[in-house]
GROMACS .gro file of C-alpha atoms in nm:
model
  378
    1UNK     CA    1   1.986  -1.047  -1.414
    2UNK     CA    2   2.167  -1.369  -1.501
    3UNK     CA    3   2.076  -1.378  -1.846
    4UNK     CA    4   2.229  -0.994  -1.886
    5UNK     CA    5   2.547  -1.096  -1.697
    6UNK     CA    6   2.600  -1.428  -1.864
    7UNK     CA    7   2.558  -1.222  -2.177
    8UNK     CA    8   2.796  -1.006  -2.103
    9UNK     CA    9   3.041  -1.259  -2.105
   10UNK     CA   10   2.998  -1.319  -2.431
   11UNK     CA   11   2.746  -1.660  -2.387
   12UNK     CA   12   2.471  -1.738  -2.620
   13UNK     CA   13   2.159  -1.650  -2.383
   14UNK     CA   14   1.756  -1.730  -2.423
   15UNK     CA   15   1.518  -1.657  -2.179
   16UNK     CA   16   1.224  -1.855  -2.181
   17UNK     CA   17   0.899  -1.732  -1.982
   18UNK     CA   18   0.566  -1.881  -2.023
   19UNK     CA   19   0.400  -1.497  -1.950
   20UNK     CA   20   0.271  -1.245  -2.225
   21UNK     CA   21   0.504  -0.992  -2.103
   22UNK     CA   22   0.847  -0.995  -1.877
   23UNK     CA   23   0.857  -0.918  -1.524
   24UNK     CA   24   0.505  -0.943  -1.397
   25UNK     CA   25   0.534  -1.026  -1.075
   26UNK     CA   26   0.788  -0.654  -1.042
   27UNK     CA   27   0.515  -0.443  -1.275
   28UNK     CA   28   0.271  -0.548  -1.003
   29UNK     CA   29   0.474  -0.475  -0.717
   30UNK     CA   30   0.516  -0.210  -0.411
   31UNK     CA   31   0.179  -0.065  -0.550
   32UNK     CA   32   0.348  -0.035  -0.932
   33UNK     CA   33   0.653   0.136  -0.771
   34UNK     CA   34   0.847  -0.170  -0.699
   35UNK     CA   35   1.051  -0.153  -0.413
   36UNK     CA   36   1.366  -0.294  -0.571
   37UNK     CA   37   1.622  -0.339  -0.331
   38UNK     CA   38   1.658  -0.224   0.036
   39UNK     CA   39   1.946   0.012   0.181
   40UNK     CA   40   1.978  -0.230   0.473
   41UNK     CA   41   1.932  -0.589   0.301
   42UNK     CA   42   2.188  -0.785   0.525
   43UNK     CA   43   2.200  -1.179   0.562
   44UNK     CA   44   2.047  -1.196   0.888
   45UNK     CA   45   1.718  -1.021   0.700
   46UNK     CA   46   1.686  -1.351   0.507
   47UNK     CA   47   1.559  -1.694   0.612
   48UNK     CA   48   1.705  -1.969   0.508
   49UNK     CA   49   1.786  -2.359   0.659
   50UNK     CA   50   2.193  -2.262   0.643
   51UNK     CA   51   2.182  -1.876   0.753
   52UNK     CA   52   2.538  -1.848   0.574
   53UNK     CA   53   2.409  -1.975   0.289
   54UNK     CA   54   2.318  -1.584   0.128
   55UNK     CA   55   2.647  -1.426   0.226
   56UNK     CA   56   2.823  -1.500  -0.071
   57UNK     CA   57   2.631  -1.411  -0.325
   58UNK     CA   58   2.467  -1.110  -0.104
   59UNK     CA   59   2.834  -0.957  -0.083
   60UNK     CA   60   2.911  -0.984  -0.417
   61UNK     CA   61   2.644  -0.809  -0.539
   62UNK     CA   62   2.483  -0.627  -0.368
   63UNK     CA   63   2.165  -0.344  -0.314
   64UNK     CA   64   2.411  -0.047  -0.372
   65UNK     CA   65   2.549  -0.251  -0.676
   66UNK     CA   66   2.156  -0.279  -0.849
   67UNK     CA   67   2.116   0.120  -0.719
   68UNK     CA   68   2.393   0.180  -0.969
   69UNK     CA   69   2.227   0.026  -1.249
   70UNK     CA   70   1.926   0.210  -1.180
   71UNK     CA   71   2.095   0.544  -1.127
   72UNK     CA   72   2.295   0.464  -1.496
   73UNK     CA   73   1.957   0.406  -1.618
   74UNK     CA   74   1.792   0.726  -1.543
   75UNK     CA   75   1.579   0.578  -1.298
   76UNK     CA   76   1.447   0.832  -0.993
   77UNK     CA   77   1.350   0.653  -0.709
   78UNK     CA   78   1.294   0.777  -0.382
   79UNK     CA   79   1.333   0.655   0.011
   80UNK     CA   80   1.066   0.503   0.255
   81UNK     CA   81   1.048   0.412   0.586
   82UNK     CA   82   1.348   0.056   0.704
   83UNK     CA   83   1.562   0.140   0.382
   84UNK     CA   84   1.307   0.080   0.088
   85UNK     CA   85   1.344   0.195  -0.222
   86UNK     CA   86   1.082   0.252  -0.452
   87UNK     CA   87   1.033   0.409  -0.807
   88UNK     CA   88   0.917   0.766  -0.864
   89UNK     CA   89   0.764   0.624  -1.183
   90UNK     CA   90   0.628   0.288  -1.218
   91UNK     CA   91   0.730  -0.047  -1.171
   92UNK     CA   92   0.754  -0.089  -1.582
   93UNK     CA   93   1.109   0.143  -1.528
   94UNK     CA   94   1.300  -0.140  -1.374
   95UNK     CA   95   1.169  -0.412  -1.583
   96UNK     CA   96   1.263  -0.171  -1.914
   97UNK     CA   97   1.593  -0.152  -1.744
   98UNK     CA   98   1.667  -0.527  -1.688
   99UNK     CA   99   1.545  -0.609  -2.093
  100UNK     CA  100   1.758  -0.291  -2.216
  101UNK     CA  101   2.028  -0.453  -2.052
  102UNK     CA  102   1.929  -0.819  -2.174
  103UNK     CA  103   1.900  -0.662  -2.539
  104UNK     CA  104   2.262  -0.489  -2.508
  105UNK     CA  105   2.443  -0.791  -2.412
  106UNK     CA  106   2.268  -1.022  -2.711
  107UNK     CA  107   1.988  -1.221  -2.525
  108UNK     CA  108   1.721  -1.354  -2.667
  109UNK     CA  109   1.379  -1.336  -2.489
  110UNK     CA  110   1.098  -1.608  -2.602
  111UNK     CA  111   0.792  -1.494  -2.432
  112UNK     CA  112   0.484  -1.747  -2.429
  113UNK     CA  113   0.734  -2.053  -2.433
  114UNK     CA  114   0.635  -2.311  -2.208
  115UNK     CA  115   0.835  -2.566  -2.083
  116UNK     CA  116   0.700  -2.906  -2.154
  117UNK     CA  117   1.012  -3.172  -2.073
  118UNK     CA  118   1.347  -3.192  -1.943
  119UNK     CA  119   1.620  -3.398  -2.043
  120UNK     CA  120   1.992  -3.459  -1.927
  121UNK     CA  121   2.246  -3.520  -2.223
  122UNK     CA  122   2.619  -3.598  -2.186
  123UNK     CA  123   2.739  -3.242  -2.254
  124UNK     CA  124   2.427  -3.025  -2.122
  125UNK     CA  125   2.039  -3.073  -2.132
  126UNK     CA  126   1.760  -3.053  -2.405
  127UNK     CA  127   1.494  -2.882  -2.346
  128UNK     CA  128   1.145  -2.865  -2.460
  129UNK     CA  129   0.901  -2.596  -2.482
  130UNK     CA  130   0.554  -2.532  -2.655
  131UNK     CA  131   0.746  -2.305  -2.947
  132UNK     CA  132   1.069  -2.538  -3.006
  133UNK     CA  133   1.368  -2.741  -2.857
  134UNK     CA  134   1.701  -2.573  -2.730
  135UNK     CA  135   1.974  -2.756  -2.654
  136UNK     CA  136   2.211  -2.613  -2.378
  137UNK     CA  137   2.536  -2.629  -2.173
  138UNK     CA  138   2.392  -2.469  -1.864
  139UNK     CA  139   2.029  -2.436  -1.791
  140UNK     CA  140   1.932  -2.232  -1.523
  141UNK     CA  141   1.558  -2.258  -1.331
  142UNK     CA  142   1.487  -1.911  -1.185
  143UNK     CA  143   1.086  -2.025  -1.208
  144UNK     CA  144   0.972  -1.845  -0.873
  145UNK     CA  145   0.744  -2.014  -0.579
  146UNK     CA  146   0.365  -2.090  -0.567
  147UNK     CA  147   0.234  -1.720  -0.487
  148UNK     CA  148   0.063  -1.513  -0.715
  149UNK     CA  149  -0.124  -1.780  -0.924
  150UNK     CA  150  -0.320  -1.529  -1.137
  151UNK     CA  151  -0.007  -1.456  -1.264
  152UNK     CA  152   0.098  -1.785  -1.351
  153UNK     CA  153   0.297  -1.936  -1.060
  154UNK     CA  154   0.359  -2.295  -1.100
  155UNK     CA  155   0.548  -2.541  -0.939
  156UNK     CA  156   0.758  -2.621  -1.223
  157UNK     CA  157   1.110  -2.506  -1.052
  158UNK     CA  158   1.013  -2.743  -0.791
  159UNK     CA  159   0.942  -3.078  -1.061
  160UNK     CA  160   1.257  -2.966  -1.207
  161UNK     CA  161   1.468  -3.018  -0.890
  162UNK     CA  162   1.280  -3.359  -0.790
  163UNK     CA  163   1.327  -3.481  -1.156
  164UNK     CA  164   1.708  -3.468  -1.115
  165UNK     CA  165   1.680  -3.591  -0.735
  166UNK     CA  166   1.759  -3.262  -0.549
  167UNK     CA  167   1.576  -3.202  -0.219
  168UNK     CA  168   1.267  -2.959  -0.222
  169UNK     CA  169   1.200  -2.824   0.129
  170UNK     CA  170   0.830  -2.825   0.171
  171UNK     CA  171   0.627  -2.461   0.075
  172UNK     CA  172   0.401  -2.249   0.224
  173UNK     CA  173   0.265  -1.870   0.177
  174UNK     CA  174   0.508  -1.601   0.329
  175UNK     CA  175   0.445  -1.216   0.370
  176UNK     CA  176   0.096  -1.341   0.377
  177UNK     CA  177  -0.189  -1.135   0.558
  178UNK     CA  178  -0.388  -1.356   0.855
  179UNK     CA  179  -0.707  -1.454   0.854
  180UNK     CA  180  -0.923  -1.464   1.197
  181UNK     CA  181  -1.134  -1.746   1.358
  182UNK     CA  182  -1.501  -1.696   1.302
  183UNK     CA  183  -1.550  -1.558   1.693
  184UNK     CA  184  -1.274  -1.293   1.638
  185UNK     CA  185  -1.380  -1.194   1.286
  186UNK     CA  186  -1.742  -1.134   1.442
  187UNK     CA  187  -1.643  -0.930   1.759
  188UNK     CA  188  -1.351  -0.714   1.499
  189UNK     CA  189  -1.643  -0.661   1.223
  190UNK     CA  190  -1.680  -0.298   1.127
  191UNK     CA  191  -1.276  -0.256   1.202
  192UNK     CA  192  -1.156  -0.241   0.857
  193UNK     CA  193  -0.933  -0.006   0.758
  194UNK     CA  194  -0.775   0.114   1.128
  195UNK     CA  195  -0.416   0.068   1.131
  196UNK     CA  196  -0.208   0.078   1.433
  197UNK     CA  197   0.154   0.088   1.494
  198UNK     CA  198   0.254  -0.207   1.686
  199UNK     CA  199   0.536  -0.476   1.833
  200UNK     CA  200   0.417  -0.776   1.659
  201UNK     CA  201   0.597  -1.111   1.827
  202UNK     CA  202   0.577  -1.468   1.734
  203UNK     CA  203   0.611  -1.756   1.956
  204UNK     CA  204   0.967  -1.781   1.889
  205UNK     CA  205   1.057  -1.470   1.967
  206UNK     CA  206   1.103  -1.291   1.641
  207UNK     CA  207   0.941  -0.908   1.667
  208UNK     CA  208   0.874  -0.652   1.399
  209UNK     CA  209   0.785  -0.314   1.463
  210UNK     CA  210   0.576  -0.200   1.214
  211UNK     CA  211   0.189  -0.109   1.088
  212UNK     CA  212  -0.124  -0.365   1.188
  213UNK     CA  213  -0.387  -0.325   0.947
  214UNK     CA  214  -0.800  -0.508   1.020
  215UNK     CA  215  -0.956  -0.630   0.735
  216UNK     CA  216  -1.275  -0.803   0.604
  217UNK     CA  217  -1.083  -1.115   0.615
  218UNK     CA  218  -0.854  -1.051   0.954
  219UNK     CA  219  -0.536  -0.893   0.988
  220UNK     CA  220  -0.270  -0.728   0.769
  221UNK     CA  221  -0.029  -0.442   0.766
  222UNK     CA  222   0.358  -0.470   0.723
  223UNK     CA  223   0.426  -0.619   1.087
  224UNK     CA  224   0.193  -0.901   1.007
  225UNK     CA  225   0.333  -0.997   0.686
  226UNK     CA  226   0.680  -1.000   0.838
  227UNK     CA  227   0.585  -1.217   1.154
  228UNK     CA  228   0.373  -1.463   0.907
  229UNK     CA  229   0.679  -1.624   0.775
  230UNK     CA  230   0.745  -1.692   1.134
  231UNK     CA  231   0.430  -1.782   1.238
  232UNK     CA  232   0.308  -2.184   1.260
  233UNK     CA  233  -0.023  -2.266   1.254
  234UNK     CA  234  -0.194  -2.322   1.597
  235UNK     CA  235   0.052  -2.078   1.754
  236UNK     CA  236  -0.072  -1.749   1.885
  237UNK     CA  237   0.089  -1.396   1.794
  238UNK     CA  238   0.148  -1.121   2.085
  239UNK     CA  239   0.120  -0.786   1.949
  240UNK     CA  240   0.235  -0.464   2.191
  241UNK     CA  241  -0.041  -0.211   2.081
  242UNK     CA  242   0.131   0.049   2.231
  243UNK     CA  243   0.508   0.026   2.248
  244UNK     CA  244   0.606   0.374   2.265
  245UNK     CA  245   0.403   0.432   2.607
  246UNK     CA  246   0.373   0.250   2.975
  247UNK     CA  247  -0.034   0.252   2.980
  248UNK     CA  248  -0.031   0.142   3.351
  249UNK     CA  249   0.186   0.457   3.411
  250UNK     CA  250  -0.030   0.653   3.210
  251UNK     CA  251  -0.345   0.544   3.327
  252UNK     CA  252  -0.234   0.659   3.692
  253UNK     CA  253  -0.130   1.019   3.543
  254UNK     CA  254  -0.470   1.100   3.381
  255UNK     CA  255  -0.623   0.966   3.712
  256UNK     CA  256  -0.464   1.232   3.872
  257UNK     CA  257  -0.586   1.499   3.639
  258UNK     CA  258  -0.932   1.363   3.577
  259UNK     CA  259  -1.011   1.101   3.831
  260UNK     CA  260  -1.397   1.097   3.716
  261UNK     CA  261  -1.313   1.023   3.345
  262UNK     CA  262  -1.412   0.682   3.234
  263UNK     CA  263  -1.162   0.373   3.151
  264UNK     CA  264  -1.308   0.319   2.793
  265UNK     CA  265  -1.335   0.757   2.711
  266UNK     CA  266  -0.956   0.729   2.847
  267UNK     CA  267  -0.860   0.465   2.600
  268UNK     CA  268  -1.024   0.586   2.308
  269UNK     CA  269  -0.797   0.884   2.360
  270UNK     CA  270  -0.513   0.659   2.319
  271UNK     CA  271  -0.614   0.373   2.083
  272UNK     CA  272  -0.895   0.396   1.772
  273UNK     CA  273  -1.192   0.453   1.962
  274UNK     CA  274  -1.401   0.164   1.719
  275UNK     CA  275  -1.128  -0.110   1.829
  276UNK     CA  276  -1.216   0.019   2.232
  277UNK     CA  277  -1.535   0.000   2.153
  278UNK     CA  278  -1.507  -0.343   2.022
  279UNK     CA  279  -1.328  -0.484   2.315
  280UNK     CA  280  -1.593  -0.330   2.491
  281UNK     CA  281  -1.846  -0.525   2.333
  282UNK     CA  282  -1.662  -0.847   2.407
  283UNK     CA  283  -1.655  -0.748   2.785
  284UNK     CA  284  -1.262  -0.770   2.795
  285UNK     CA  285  -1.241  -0.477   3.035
  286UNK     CA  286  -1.388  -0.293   3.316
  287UNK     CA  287  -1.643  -0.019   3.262
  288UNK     CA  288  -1.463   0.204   3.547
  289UNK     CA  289  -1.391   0.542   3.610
  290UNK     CA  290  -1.027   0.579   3.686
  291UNK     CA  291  -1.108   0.653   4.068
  292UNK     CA  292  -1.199   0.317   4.081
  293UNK     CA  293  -0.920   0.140   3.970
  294UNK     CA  294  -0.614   0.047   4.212
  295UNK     CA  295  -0.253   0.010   4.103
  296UNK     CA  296  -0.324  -0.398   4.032
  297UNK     CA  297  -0.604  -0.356   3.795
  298UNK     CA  298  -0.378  -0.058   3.625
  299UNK     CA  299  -0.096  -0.310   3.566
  300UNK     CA  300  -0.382  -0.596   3.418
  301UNK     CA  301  -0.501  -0.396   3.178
  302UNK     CA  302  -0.183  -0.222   3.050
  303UNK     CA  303  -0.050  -0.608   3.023
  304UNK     CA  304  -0.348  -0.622   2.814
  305UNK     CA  305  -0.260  -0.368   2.564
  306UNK     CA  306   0.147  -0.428   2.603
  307UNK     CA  307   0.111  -0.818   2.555
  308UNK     CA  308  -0.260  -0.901   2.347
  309UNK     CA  309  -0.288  -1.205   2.243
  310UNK     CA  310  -0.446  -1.341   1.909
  311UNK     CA  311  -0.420  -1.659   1.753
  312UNK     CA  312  -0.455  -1.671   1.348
  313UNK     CA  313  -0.743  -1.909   1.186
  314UNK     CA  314  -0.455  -1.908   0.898
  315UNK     CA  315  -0.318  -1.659   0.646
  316UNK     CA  316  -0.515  -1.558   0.284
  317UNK     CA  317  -0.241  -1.836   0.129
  318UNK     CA  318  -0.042  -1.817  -0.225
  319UNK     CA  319  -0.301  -1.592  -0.330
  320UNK     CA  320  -0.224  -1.292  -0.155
  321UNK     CA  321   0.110  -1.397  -0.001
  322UNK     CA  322   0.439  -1.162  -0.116
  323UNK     CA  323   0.646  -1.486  -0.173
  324UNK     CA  324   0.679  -1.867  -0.100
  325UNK     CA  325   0.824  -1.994   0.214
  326UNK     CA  326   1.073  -2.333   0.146
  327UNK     CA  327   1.190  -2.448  -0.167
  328UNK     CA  328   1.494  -2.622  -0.312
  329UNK     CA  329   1.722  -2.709  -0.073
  330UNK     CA  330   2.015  -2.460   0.015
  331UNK     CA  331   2.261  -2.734   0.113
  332UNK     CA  332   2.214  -2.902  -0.281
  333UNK     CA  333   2.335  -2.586  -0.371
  334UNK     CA  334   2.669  -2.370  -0.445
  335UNK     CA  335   2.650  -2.108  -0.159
  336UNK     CA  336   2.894  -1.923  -0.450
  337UNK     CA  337   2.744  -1.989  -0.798
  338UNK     CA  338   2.382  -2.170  -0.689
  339UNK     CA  339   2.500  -2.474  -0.938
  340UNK     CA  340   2.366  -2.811  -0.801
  341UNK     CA  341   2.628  -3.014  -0.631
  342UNK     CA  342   2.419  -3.343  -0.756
  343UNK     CA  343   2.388  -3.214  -1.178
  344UNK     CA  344   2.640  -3.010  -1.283
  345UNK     CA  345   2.534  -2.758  -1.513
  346UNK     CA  346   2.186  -2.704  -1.329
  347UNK     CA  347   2.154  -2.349  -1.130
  348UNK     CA  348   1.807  -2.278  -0.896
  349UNK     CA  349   1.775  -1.886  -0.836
  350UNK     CA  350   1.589  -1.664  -0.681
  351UNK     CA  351   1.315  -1.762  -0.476
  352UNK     CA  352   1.253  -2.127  -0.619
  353UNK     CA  353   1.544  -2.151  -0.333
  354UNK     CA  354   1.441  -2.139   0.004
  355UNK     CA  355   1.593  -1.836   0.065
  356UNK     CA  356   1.275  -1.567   0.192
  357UNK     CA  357   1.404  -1.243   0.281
  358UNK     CA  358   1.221  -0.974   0.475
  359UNK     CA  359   0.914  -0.713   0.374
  360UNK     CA  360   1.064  -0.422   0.195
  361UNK     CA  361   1.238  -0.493  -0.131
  362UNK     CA  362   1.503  -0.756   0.005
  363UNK     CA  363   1.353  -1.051  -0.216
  364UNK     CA  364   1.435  -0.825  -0.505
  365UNK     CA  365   1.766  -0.839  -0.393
  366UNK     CA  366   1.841  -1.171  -0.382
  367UNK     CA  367   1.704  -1.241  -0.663
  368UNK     CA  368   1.928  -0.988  -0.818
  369UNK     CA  369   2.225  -1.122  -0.633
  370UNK     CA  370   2.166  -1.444  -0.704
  371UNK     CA  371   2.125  -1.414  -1.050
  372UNK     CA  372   2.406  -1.237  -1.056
  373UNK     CA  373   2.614  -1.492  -0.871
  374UNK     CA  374   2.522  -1.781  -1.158
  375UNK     CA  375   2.523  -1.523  -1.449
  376UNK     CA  376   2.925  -1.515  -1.393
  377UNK     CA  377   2.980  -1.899  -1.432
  378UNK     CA  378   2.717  -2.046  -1.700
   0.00000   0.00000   0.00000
């Protein structure tokens, strides 16, 4: 996206990427549909140390700006659920797009170039790769974070910013499933594969309602990955397993009706009758019929379901994780053209920053914004 627009303009462009192919990380994503942008992708759907850090660039360019290109382009693409936007085709659609676009405005695309040293000159930088040396006016480090390994994530963006003395906020995985203590893996084995739609809270009060998901390792789903880049370790997550209902009111209703029915045949009505079951096991609630149960006991176990309580071993980790939590430092950057304040010349974009935006195509979109922003000044 910055190369095209900085090509555009008439510069002399090269992209170099250390990959077989371009775009890797957006063949392999939203299932190889690639949820590009979102309808709703707002600042406040972003973190980020200075939260008015991503207006600029977000408001300059922004989602319905990239839905242009792909509508120009041919592309169908159809809606999801929270404003996502996905390809009818594949995933390859958007990167053909972006290198069409790249080829029209006279960039030049090195593929299998790694970059091997840096150097700062009086007039630009020199820089050195395993195919040859360029020597530039403006060099820009859109490098990506630590996730996806297999696909060659590397912390180079990150060396580059400490080699010229700009601040790197430290990294973690984000959009990352959890993974459960040994006792809760054990009493939620046999689980995997039963979703449930949930409130999912953090400890600071951040809530996404969304999709849990068990798995072999733990816990997934999209409200997981959103609360994990909120989530610290040692802190528990609440989760309201059923937010669309009050269970204590409930309870008392089918009482009426069917005062001999059992607690747990009640609740398997209600919930996945394998996750009852395996609450069950643990002995976390009474093996009543409803007749037996007084107003008290109704409200205990509904704060049960409306307020459960689990507290993450950890999460699966770059491997897994949608993107990379930290990075370089907003306030070393140009909120306006992400151009280091310290080394003029240098631009960080994209998510080497430590701008992480939501679940549901709003990375994408900052990284399109971004590049963007820096592709009208190099």
């Amino acid at each position: 996206m910055c190369a095209l627009n900085a090509g555009y303009r008439g510069q002399k462009v090269v992209v170099v990427d250390m990959g077989k192919k371009p775009g890797r990380k957006i063949i392999i994503s939203g299932g190889g549909r690639c949820n590009f942008t979102n309808q709703n992708a707002l600042p406040e759907n972003y973190l980020c140390k200075n939260p008015h850090f991503v207006k600029s660039a977000l408001s300059r360019y922004t989602q319905y700006d990239f839905i242009d290109m792909v509508e120009r382009h041919g592309i169908d693409y159809h809606h999801k659920t929270l404003g996502q936007l996905f390809c009818d085709n594949s995933a390859h659609d958007i990167v053909d797009m972006l290198t069409t676009e790249c080829e029209w405005a006279g960039v030049t695309i090195n593929m299998q170039s790694e970059v091997l040293k840096l150097a700062k000159t009086d007039d630009g930088f020199i820089v050195t790769t395993s195919g040859k040396d360029y020597q530039c006016k403006s060099l820009v480090v859109a490098a990506g974070g630590l996730t996806m390994p297999k696909l060659g994530a590397t912390p180079i963006g990150y060396k580059i910013a400490e080699q010229f003395g700009i601040k790197v906020l430290p990294t973690c995985a984000a959009l990352v499933p959890f993974t459960l203590h040994d006792s809760d893996k054990q009493r939620f084995d046999g689980l995997s594969g039963i979703s449930i739609d949930c409130d999912v809270s953090s400890e600071d009060g951040t809530s996404f309602r969304e999709n849990i998901l068990f798995t072999h390792r733990g816990l997934s789903g999209p409200a997981i990955l959103q609360i994990s880049s909120f989530w610290k370790a040692g802190q528990f997550v609440s989760i309201n397993l059923l937010p669309e209902i009050n269970l204590s009111e409930t309870l008392q209703q089918i009482r009426k009706e069917h005062p001999e029915r059992g607690l747990k045949t009640t609740l398997s009505h209600i919930l996945p009758k394998r996750f009852i079951e395996s609450l069950y096991n643990a002995n976390e609630l009474p093996d009543k019929p409803l007749k037996q149960l007084d107003h008290s006991e109704f409200d205990s176990i509904a704060d049960y379901f409306h307020n459960w309580q689990i507290k993450p071993n950890g999460t699966e980790g770059y491997r897994t994780a949608e993107v990379t939590l930290g990075g370089v430092d907003s306030d070393e950057l140009s909120s306006k053209t992400l151009e280091s304040k310290k080394v003029p010349g240098l631009y960080f974009i994209g998510e080497v920053t430590e701008v992480t935006g939501w679940l549901g195509g709003y990375n994408f979109q900052w990284a399109w914004s971004s590049g963007w922003a820096a592709g009208q000044v190099i």
